[in-house]
Each structure stands twice: as structure tokens, then as C-alpha cells.
Short mmCIF file of C-alpha atoms and ligand atoms in Angstrom, two decimals:
data_model
loop_
_atom_site.label_atom_id
_atom_site.label_comp_id
_atom_site.label_asym_id
_atom_site.label_seq_id
_atom_site.Cartn_x
_atom_site.Cartn_y
_atom_site.Cartn_z
CA UNK L 70 0.33 0.02 -0.22
CA UNK L 71 2.66 2.91 -1.03
CA UNK L 72 1.28 5.59 -2.35
CA UNK L 73 1.63 6.20 -5.82
CA UNK L 74 3.49 9.67 -6.32
CA UNK L 75 4.03 10.90 -3.26
CA UNK L 76 5.29 9.96 0.51
CA UNK L 77 3.97 7.03 2.94
CA UNK L 78 2.47 6.74 4.96
CA UNK L 79 4.61 6.67 8.32
CA UNK L 80 5.97 9.92 6.90
CA UNK L 81 2.77 11.31 6.27
CA UNK L 82 1.24 10.16 9.79
CA UNK L 83 3.74 12.27 11.35
CA UNK L 84 4.23 15.48 8.19
CA UNK L 85 0.93 15.86 6.34
CA UNK L 86 -1.60 19.14 7.77
CA UNK L 87 1.81 19.16 9.77
CA UNK L 88 3.81 21.78 8.86
CA UNK L 89 5.55 24.22 11.62
CA UNK L 90 4.02 27.10 13.26
CA UNK L 91 4.08 29.37 10.36
CA UNK L 92 3.72 32.60 13.49
CA UNK L 93 6.68 31.09 15.44
CA UNK L 94 8.33 28.46 13.78
CA UNK L 95 7.05 25.45 16.32
CA UNK L 96 7.95 22.43 15.38
CA UNK L 97 4.40 20.81 16.59
CA UNK L 98 1.06 22.09 16.25
CA UNK L 99 -0.14 24.50 18.91
CA UNK L 100 -2.99 23.92 20.94
CA UNK L 101 -5.42 26.67 19.42
CA UNK L 102 -7.56 27.15 22.59
CA UNK L 103 -9.39 30.62 21.69
CA UNK L 104 -13.36 30.28 20.62
CA UNK L 105 -12.46 33.32 18.16
CA UNK L 106 -10.20 35.01 15.27
CA UNK L 107 -9.91 38.48 15.24
CA UNK L 108 -10.47 40.27 11.86
CA UNK L 109 -8.47 42.60 9.25
CA UNK L 110 -12.18 44.65 8.70
CA UNK L 111 -15.14 43.17 8.08
CA UNK L 112 -15.09 39.30 7.11
CA UNK L 113 -11.88 40.00 6.30
CA UNK L 114 -9.52 37.22 8.04
CA UNK L 115 -6.97 34.37 7.69
CA UNK L 116 -9.65 31.79 7.52
CA UNK L 117 -10.65 31.59 11.19
CA UNK L 118 -13.94 33.54 12.90
CA UNK L 119 -15.28 31.10 15.39
CA UNK L 120 -13.81 27.76 16.14
CA UNK L 121 -17.18 26.19 16.00
CA UNK L 122 -16.86 27.03 12.51
CA UNK L 123 -12.95 25.83 12.05
CA UNK L 124 -9.96 25.44 14.40
CA UNK L 125 -6.61 25.22 13.24
CA UNK L 126 -6.02 22.90 15.65
CA UNK L 127 -8.62 21.00 14.18
CA UNK L 128 -7.84 22.02 10.47
CA UNK L 129 -4.29 20.22 11.66
CA UNK L 130 -5.90 16.68 12.05
CA UNK L 131 -8.33 16.99 9.65
CA UNK L 132 -5.39 17.08 6.66
CA UNK L 133 -3.84 14.35 8.21
CA UNK L 134 -6.11 11.59 8.47
CA UNK L 135 -7.55 12.70 4.82
CA UNK L 136 -4.27 12.24 4.02
CA UNK L 137 -4.41 8.18 5.59
CA UNK L 138 -6.94 6.82 3.81
CA UNK L 139 -5.75 8.56 0.38
CA UNK L 140 -8.90 10.38 0.90
CA UNK L 141 -9.73 13.83 -0.69
CA UNK L 142 -11.10 15.40 3.19
CA UNK L 143 -12.18 15.07 6.03
CA UNK L 144 -14.05 16.04 8.84
CA UNK L 145 -13.99 15.98 13.23
CA UNK L 146 -15.57 15.01 15.48
CA UNK L 147 -16.06 15.28 19.53
CA UNK L 148 -16.38 12.07 19.82
CA UNK L 149 -17.74 8.53 16.85
CA UNK L 150 -20.77 8.42 17.66
CA UNK L 151 -21.55 11.90 16.87
CA UNK L 152 -19.35 12.09 13.78
CA UNK L 153 -21.95 8.57 12.91
CA UNK L 154 -25.29 11.06 14.15
CA UNK L 155 -23.89 13.29 11.27
CA UNK L 156 -23.66 11.27 8.42
CA UNK L 157 -27.20 10.20 9.28
CA UNK L 158 -28.03 13.74 9.46
CA UNK L 159 -27.67 12.71 5.47
CA UNK L 160 -30.14 10.74 4.96
CA UNK L 161 -34.16 11.77 4.15
CA UNK L 162 -37.71 10.66 6.29
CA UNK L 163 -38.64 7.17 3.98
CA UNK L 164 -34.82 6.98 3.41
CA UNK L 165 -33.38 2.78 4.71
CA UNK L 166 -30.42 2.16 5.72
CA UNK L 167 -28.83 -1.71 5.65
CA UNK L 168 -26.16 -2.33 9.22
CA UNK L 169 -24.54 -4.76 10.78
CA UNK L 170 -26.09 -8.22 12.56
CA UNK L 171 -23.35 -7.48 14.90
CA UNK L 172 -22.99 -3.45 13.91
CA UNK L 173 -21.30 -2.07 17.16
CA UNK L 174 -23.62 -1.61 19.83
CA UNK L 175 -23.38 2.45 20.47
CA UNK L 176 -24.69 3.13 16.87
CA UNK L 177 -27.07 0.72 16.99
CA UNK L 178 -28.54 2.26 19.23
CA UNK L 179 -28.52 5.90 18.23
CA UNK L 180 -30.13 3.73 14.86
CA UNK L 181 -32.73 2.30 16.79
CA UNK L 182 -33.79 4.96 20.31
CA UNK L 183 -33.12 7.91 18.01
CA UNK L 184 -32.27 7.96 14.32
CA UNK L 185 -35.49 6.02 13.71
CA UNK L 186 -37.87 8.37 15.85
CA UNK L 187 -37.39 10.70 12.54
CA UNK L 188 -38.49 8.48 9.61
CA UNK L 189 -35.75 5.79 9.15
CA UNK L 190 -35.79 2.30 8.43
CA UNK L 191 -32.85 0.45 8.98
CA UNK L 192 -32.93 -3.85 8.63
CA UNK L 193 -29.69 -5.65 10.48
CA UNK L 194 -28.15 -7.93 8.60
CA UNK L 195 -24.90 -10.64 8.24
CA UNK L 196 -23.58 -9.12 6.11
CA UNK L 197 -20.28 -11.50 5.09
CA UNK L 198 -22.50 -13.20 3.06
CA UNK L 199 -23.50 -10.75 -0.26
CA UNK L 200 -26.64 -11.78 -1.31
CA UNK L 201 -28.46 -11.29 2.39
CA UNK L 202 -26.70 -7.60 0.70
CA UNK L 203 -28.80 -8.07 -1.63
CA UNK L 204 -31.76 -9.34 -0.92
CA UNK L 205 -31.64 -6.16 1.73
CA UNK L 206 -31.58 -3.40 -0.32
CA UNK L 207 -34.98 -1.34 -1.28
CA UNK L 208 -35.75 1.02 -3.53
CA UNK L 209 -35.31 3.99 -1.02
CA UNK L 210 -32.01 2.16 -0.06
CA UNK L 211 -29.07 5.67 0.49
CA UNK L 212 -26.29 3.50 2.84
CA UNK L 213 -24.68 0.08 3.77
CA UNK L 214 -23.12 0.52 7.09
CA UNK L 215 -19.62 -1.87 7.71
CA UNK L 216 -17.29 -2.66 10.01
CA UNK L 217 -14.57 -5.01 9.84
CA UNK L 218 -13.59 -6.77 11.44
CA UNK L 219 -16.97 -7.01 13.60
CA UNK L 220 -17.85 -6.70 17.37
CA UNK L 221 -16.52 -9.08 18.49
CA UNK L 222 -16.16 -11.81 16.37
CA UNK L 223 -14.06 -10.61 14.43
CA UNK L 224 -16.20 -10.68 11.48
CA UNK L 225 -14.89 -10.20 7.75
CA UNK L 226 -16.71 -7.86 5.72
CA UNK L 227 -15.57 -7.42 1.93
CA UNK L 228 -15.59 -4.27 0.85
CA UNK L 229 -14.81 -4.30 -3.13
CA UNK L 230 -18.98 -6.17 -2.52
CA UNK L 231 -20.38 -4.40 -0.65
CA UNK L 232 -19.14 -0.92 -2.79
CA UNK L 233 -20.65 -2.86 -5.09
CA UNK L 234 -24.49 -3.54 -3.92
CA UNK L 235 -24.65 0.16 -2.72
CA UNK L 236 -23.67 1.32 -5.92
CA UNK L 237 -25.41 -0.68 -7.54
CA UNK L 238 -29.04 1.15 -5.81
CA UNK L 239 -27.40 4.49 -5.76
CA UNK L 240 -26.68 3.99 -1.88
CA UNK L 241 -23.43 5.07 -0.49
CA UNK L 242 -21.04 2.63 1.62
CA UNK L 243 -19.67 3.43 4.35
CA UNK L 244 -17.15 2.26 6.78
CA UNK L 245 -16.24 2.40 9.83
CA UNK L 246 -12.94 1.25 10.02
CA UNK L 247 -12.46 1.26 14.00
CA UNK L 248 -10.77 -1.30 14.44
CA UNK L 249 -8.13 -1.96 11.40
CA UNK L 250 -7.07 2.09 11.15
CA UNK L 251 -5.91 3.43 8.03
CA UNK L 252 -2.43 1.73 8.29
CA UNK L 253 -3.80 -2.12 7.84
CA UNK L 254 -7.10 -1.09 5.45
CA UNK L 255 -8.41 2.21 3.93
CA UNK L 256 -11.91 1.23 2.39
CA UNK L 257 -12.01 3.87 -0.05
CA UNK L 258 -9.35 2.56 -1.82
CA UNK L 259 -11.95 -0.40 -1.98
CA UNK L 260 -14.86 1.56 -3.44
CA UNK L 261 -16.22 2.55 0.00
CA UNK L 262 -17.45 6.07 0.24
CA UNK L 263 -17.00 6.92 3.42
CA UNK L 264 -14.67 6.35 6.23
CA UNK L 265 -15.45 6.58 9.79
CA UNK L 266 -12.62 6.48 12.72
CA UNK L 267 -13.48 6.61 16.42
CA UNK L 268 -10.48 8.59 17.04
CA UNK L 269 -10.95 7.43 20.84
CA UNK L 270 -9.33 3.68 19.55
CA UNK L 271 -6.45 3.16 18.29
CA UNK L 272 -6.12 6.07 16.05
CA UNK L 273 -5.41 8.06 19.39
CA UNK L 274 -3.79 4.89 20.47
CA UNK L 275 -3.32 5.68 24.12
CA UNK L 276 -7.10 4.92 26.00
CA UNK L 277 -7.11 9.27 26.83
CA UNK L 278 -9.09 10.67 24.49
CA UNK L 279 -12.87 10.39 23.05
CA UNK L 280 -13.50 11.57 19.47
CA UNK L 281 -14.52 10.86 15.76
CA UNK L 282 -13.96 11.35 12.10
CA UNK L 283 -15.15 11.10 8.68
CA UNK L 284 -13.55 10.94 5.09
CA UNK L 285 -13.86 10.67 1.97
CA UNK L 286 -13.43 12.47 -1.37
CA UNK L 287 -16.66 13.63 -2.47
CA UNK L 288 -17.13 17.21 -2.74
CA UNK L 289 -21.12 17.82 -1.86
CA UNK L 290 -21.07 15.23 0.36
CA UNK L 291 -17.71 17.08 2.07
CA UNK L 292 -19.67 20.33 1.70
CA UNK L 293 -23.67 18.64 3.69
CA UNK L 294 -21.58 17.63 6.48
CA UNK L 295 -19.27 20.46 6.48
CA UNK L 296 -22.87 21.88 6.95
CA UNK L 297 -23.75 19.82 9.29
CA UNK L 298 -20.83 19.51 11.62
CA UNK L 299 -21.14 23.55 11.95
CA UNK L 300 -24.92 23.41 12.17
CA UNK L 301 -25.16 20.66 14.98
CA UNK L 302 -22.25 21.71 16.82
CA UNK L 303 -20.52 18.80 17.59
CA UNK L 304 -16.79 19.38 16.92
CA UNK L 305 -13.64 18.60 19.45
CA UNK L 306 -11.77 20.58 21.12
CA UNK L 307 -7.94 21.97 20.00
CA UNK L 308 -6.86 19.50 23.04
CA UNK L 309 -8.17 16.48 21.78
CA UNK L 310 -7.34 17.24 18.77
CA UNK L 311 -3.82 17.36 19.40
CA UNK L 312 -3.95 14.02 21.57
CA UNK L 313 -5.47 13.28 17.80
CA UNK L 314 -2.64 14.28 16.51
CA UNK L 315 0.48 13.15 19.05
CA UNK L 316 -1.29 9.28 18.33
CA UNK L 317 -1.03 9.14 15.48
CA UNK L 318 2.41 9.42 14.36
CA UNK L 319 3.51 6.28 16.33
CA UNK L 320 0.44 4.65 13.93
CA UNK L 321 2.22 2.63 11.93
CA UNK L 322 4.52 0.86 14.47
CA UNK L 323 2.29 0.69 16.97
CA UNK L 324 -0.05 -1.47 14.42
CA UNK L 325 2.95 -3.56 13.51
CA UNK L 326 3.41 -4.25 16.56
CA UNK L 327 -0.25 -4.65 17.63
CA UNK L 328 -0.97 -7.63 14.53
CA UNK L 329 2.35 -9.08 15.86
CA UNK L 330 1.49 -9.77 19.54
CA UNK L 331 -2.17 -10.21 18.11
CA UNK L 332 -1.42 -13.51 15.82
CA UNK L 333 1.07 -14.85 19.14
CA UNK L 334 -1.79 -14.75 21.57
CA UNK L 335 -4.13 -15.72 18.75
CA UNK L 336 -2.49 -18.63 18.40
CA UNK L 337 -1.50 -19.99 21.41
CA UNK L 338 -4.25 -19.86 22.63
CA UNK L 339 -5.77 -21.91 20.06
CA UNK L 340 -3.01 -24.89 20.88
CA UNK L 341 -4.57 -24.33 24.98
CA UNK L 342 -7.07 -26.64 25.84
CA UNK L 343 -8.92 -24.52 28.37
CA UNK L 344 -10.10 -22.95 25.02
CA UNK L 345 -12.68 -24.07 22.86
CA UNK L 346 -12.31 -21.09 19.94
CA UNK L 347 -10.45 -18.32 19.06
CA UNK L 348 -11.88 -16.07 16.47
CA UNK L 349 -8.85 -13.54 14.73
CA UNK L 350 -8.79 -12.99 11.93
CA UNK L 351 -5.54 -13.74 10.98
CA UNK L 352 -5.90 -17.68 11.34
CA UNK L 353 -5.39 -19.35 8.20
CA UNK L 354 -9.06 -21.45 8.62
CA UNK L 355 -10.56 -18.02 9.90
CA UNK L 356 -14.14 -17.88 7.41
CA UNK L 357 -13.09 -14.47 6.11
CA UNK L 358 -9.58 -14.89 6.44
CA UNK L 359 -8.08 -14.76 2.57
CA UNK L 360 -10.91 -12.15 2.35
CA UNK L 361 -8.92 -10.23 5.37
CA UNK L 362 -5.86 -10.61 3.59
CA UNK L 363 -6.37 -8.84 0.44
CA UNK L 364 -7.82 -5.65 2.24
CA UNK L 365 -6.05 -5.93 5.25
CA UNK L 366 -2.09 -6.87 3.18
CA UNK L 367 -0.45 -5.06 6.81
CA UNK L 368 -1.22 -6.78 9.47
CA UNK L 369 -5.08 -8.26 11.49
CA UNK L 370 -4.72 -5.79 14.20
CA UNK L 371 -5.00 -6.69 18.08
CA UNK L 372 -8.42 -8.07 18.37
CA UNK L 373 -9.04 -11.12 19.70
CA UNK L 374 -11.24 -12.98 20.94
CA UNK L 375 -12.20 -16.55 22.03
CA UNK L 376 -14.52 -18.54 23.95
CA UNK L 377 -13.66 -20.92 27.10
CA UNK L 378 -14.66 -24.28 28.25
CA UNK L 379 -16.50 -24.34 31.04
CA UNK L 380 -19.21 -20.80 30.45
CA UNK L 381 -19.18 -17.62 32.56
CA UNK L 382 -17.97 -18.91 35.51
CA UNK L 383 -15.39 -19.92 33.81
CA UNK L 384 -14.98 -16.57 31.16
CA UNK L 385 -15.41 -14.13 34.48
CA UNK L 386 -12.19 -15.96 36.43
CA UNK L 387 -9.98 -15.25 33.80
CA UNK L 388 -10.77 -12.17 33.09
CA UNK L 389 -10.48 -11.79 37.11
CA UNK L 390 -8.02 -13.28 36.72
CA UNK L 391 -4.90 -11.64 34.77
CA UNK L 392 -2.08 -9.01 35.90
CA UNK L 393 -1.11 -7.18 32.55
CA UNK L 394 -4.39 -7.64 30.64
CA UNK L 395 -6.34 -4.76 31.88
CA UNK L 396 -10.08 -5.67 32.44
CA UNK L 397 -12.42 -2.62 30.92
CA UNK L 398 -14.06 -2.09 27.57
CA UNK L 399 -11.94 0.51 25.55
CA UNK L 400 -9.65 -0.92 23.00
CA UNK L 401 -7.70 0.48 20.88
CA UNK L 402 -4.81 2.32 23.60
CA UNK L 403 -0.93 0.38 23.23
CA UNK L 404 -1.95 -0.64 26.70
CA UNK L 405 -3.81 -4.49 27.25
CA UNK L 406 -7.48 -5.27 27.91
CA UNK L 407 -10.16 -7.77 28.38
CA UNK L 408 -13.26 -7.88 28.64
CA UNK L 409 -16.37 -10.10 28.38
CA UNK L 410 -18.86 -8.63 26.06
CA UNK L 411 -21.88 -10.84 27.31
CA UNK L 412 -22.08 -8.99 30.37
CA UNK L 413 -19.40 -5.39 29.16
CA UNK L 414 -19.22 -4.16 25.90
CA UNK L 415 -22.44 -6.02 24.73
CA UNK L 416 -24.45 -5.13 28.03
CA UNK L 417 -27.46 -4.25 25.78
CA UNK L 418 -27.84 -7.35 22.70
CA UNK L 419 -29.83 -9.62 25.77
CA UNK L 420 -33.36 -9.75 24.43
CA UNK L 421 -32.18 -8.24 21.08
CA UNK L 422 -31.46 -11.70 19.05
CA UNK L 423 -28.61 -10.97 18.33
CA UNK L 424 -26.39 -11.44 22.03
CA UNK L 425 -22.89 -12.23 22.63
CA UNK L 426 -22.28 -16.06 23.95
CA UNK L 427 -21.40 -15.61 27.24
CA UNK L 428 -18.65 -18.11 27.23
CA UNK L 429 -16.07 -15.46 25.64
CA UNK L 430 -13.54 -13.35 26.77
CA UNK L 431 -12.75 -9.99 23.69
CA UNK L 432 -9.33 -9.15 23.94
CA UNK L 433 -7.81 -5.33 22.83
CA UNK L 434 -4.26 -6.87 22.31
CA UNK L 435 -1.29 -3.68 23.29
CA UNK L 436 1.91 -3.36 22.40
CA UNK L 437 3.49 -4.78 25.62
CA UNK L 438 6.62 -7.91 25.52
CA UNK L 439 4.53 -10.36 24.33
CA UNK L 440 5.48 -12.81 27.00
CA UNK L 441 4.47 -11.25 29.78
CA UNK L 442 1.05 -11.23 28.05
CA UNK L 443 1.30 -14.63 26.80
CA UNK L 444 1.87 -15.66 30.45
CA UNK L 445 -0.53 -13.71 31.47
CA UNK L 446 -3.44 -15.57 29.81
CA UNK L 447 -1.44 -18.80 30.90
CA UNK L 448 -1.70 -18.59 34.63
CA UNK L 449 -5.81 -16.89 33.99
CA UNK L 450 -6.74 -19.86 32.32
CA UNK L 451 -4.89 -22.25 34.85
CA UNK L 452 -8.08 -20.57 36.86
CA UNK L 453 -10.34 -22.42 35.31
CA UNK L 454 -8.96 -26.18 35.71
CA UNK L 455 -8.84 -25.50 39.78
CA UNK L 456 -12.55 -23.62 39.63
CA UNK L 457 -13.55 -27.09 37.35
CA UNK L 458 -11.88 -29.23 40.15
CA UNK L 459 -12.74 -27.44 43.05
CA UNK L 460 -16.13 -27.82 41.65
CA UNK L 461 -15.92 -30.96 40.72
C1 PLP M 289 -15.88 3.07 20.13
C2 PLP M 289 -16.96 2.70 19.24
C3 PLP M 289 -17.37 3.48 18.16
C4 PLP M 289 -17.92 4.44 18.96
O1 PLP M 289 -17.27 6.12 19.01
P1 PLP M 289 -17.27 7.03 20.44
O2 PLP M 289 -15.92 7.90 20.54
O3 PLP M 289 -16.54 5.95 22.26
O4 PLP M 289 -17.98 7.02 20.38
C5 PLP M 289 -17.56 3.32 16.12
N1 PLP M 289 -17.46 1.79 16.70
C6 PLP M 289 -16.62 1.79 16.52
C7 PLP M 289 -16.90 0.39 16.12
C8 PLP M 289 -15.99 1.73 17.78
O5 PLP M 289 -14.84 0.66 18.84
#
């Protein structure tokens, strides 16, 4: 994935939109902590009037993220869900959206409990099967919303195949690229119309900021979203933009290590007697492995899920037994996290028909030394057999 005619990804991450400050020469983009900007005369200004509309720190981040996704433009938001909501404001009452049946829980809640009240219709579909997606199309379908890899089962959706289906119906293909990051996967090059990120995760990378972004190429969609961003006002503050700018400088090295550690953890778990099944697109027997190799050529990321033998109690014993992996929701930071989706991130799925198995554990594999991560998981998994022996 080298750029045909320009700097490489690692170079763009450090320099795109981030030239030394013209006023002072500061090498790092300053935090422009100001709400308003002086005008030379009425309506004559240096490109900035009021910081809801535009802020130079945000502009730098938007330029950098667009470069990383190979997009012509980018817009940043206060959170991933604020970005999601702005994209859905492109729709009119009566329009229909196809969402993955294991879409991020907050995305589902925003659609089902907020956006649907304004006359937007939606269907939940298994997007790994293009035939089902085609069957779910309606004349008024205007958007297909993809996550890949999905959460928490790490299913792989063929972006190029879905782009073709969406476009055959005059619909937009939107890819939530949060789990892969632009280092591992660039959906616009595969035919997607818009890419969305929770920059809270891998782009920020240090579990210290909430943010969102939308990237695309179409100038007309840019004008509509730029209007919505300013009209709705769900913009990020300059310090939050600065933290994400700081994070993306190391995105490439972090993603390489997340992917290497993720693969090593998945292989260890697959061979472990207390583990029933491992979900990781880097494993050759993963049903989406071939598609993943094509659309994630640089690696498969740091998200690994696995089912343990012994049900909910066994899963709880493991997630409460790790010492390096921290028991917490979220993902994408340098530190390793562990959680039980059925009781934590996906508790809201109870009763939806799309519940997550109670013996499933989700890991966000960090960039600590891999031997410490493997040893930690092994000692936590040993608690299952100890517990089983005690009760049996
Ligand atoms: C976290 C997340 C979101 C929501 O982002 P926030 O920044 O928490 O609002 C959306 N999609 C995916 C895949 C996520 O992991």
C-alpha cells in the first residue's frame, strides 16, 4: 500500500497537515485554545472566524487523517458517535439503511432509539454474505454501514463486493474503520464512499481522548457534512485534536506491534486446552481469512476474541485473573485490555436475538512484551481448571 505518487504512510502520519507553525516555527502544531479570531476588516480574516466552524488544530488533524485514508477531505467530531450521527443526517425520512447484525452497540442504539424516530428505516443483516445484502436492498436504501473486522466476533466483510452492491442501488457505502485503522485497511481505495473512525481507539492510541472523524472524496458530500458539523456543533476541542495528532504519529509502529502480538496471542490460545474457539482473522482457518489478506495486507490487528470451556463462570474467572491485561471496556490503546462482551460492552444486546455467547472473552492486545502477555493469559486460563477441579 505505498502511495503511487507521494510520501509513504509513516511519513504522512508525522508531516501531513503538520508543517511548522507559520507564526513561530513551533515544530508541533500548537493547541489553538481560542473561541474566536480577530478580523482585519468586516469579513476579512485569515481563514478562521469562530472555533465551532473551524480551528487550526482541528484543521491540521483533518488534513492528516485524510492523508492517511487517501481521502480528499476529512472532518473531525467530538466522538465517534457524533461523527456517526452527522453521517445519518445526510438521510431523509423514508430512507432505509442496512447495518451489520453485529454493528457496534452504540451505533445500533443511536439508530434504533434516536435516528429511527425521525422516519429513517433500517435492517440488520449479516454483511459477510453478499447475497443477503442484495436481498435486503429496497428502492429507498441509501446507505450500507459496514464494520470490518466486526465486534466482538471479528467477522470479515468484503468491502469491494459491498461497494458494488451499494452503488448498483444508488446507495453510499460507509465503512467504520475503527478496528483496523488506516494503516491496516483503506476502504476508499476498495470503493467505499465514506470512512468513519472512533479516533478514541487506535488513532488516538493511548486511551486518553474521545473523538471521531469522517473521511471522503466527494466534494458535494463534504459541503453537506461541513454544513452539518457547524450547524449541529458537535466539534472536538483543540486539546483533544492535539492528542489525536500526537497519537497518529506512531500509528504505523503501534499497528505493526499490535498485529504481531495479536497473532502470537491467537496462536497460543488456539493450542490451549481451556479454549473452545478463537476468533482472529489472521488465523488461516478463519472463514474471512482470504478476504482479510486481500483488504488488510499489512496485518490483522490487535483485537482477538475467544470462547472458553466452562461457560460464564469460567470466562469471569479468566477476565478477573489477569494481571497485565486490565479488565476494562474500549480498545486500541497501547495497554492490553480484557473483557466479557456479554456482561460488559454487549450487555445491551440482551433480548435482541443477537446476544453474544456468555463464555466469550474479548482482548484488545496492546504493545507490551509479547512474552508477558502470553504468560499472563496462561496463568489466568489455569484458573479455569483449578476452579473446575474445586467444584468437581
Ligand atoms: C468506540 C466505537 C465507536 C464509537 O465511538 P466513540 O468515540 O466512543 O463515540 C464506533 N464504532 C466502533 C467500531 C467503535 O469501536
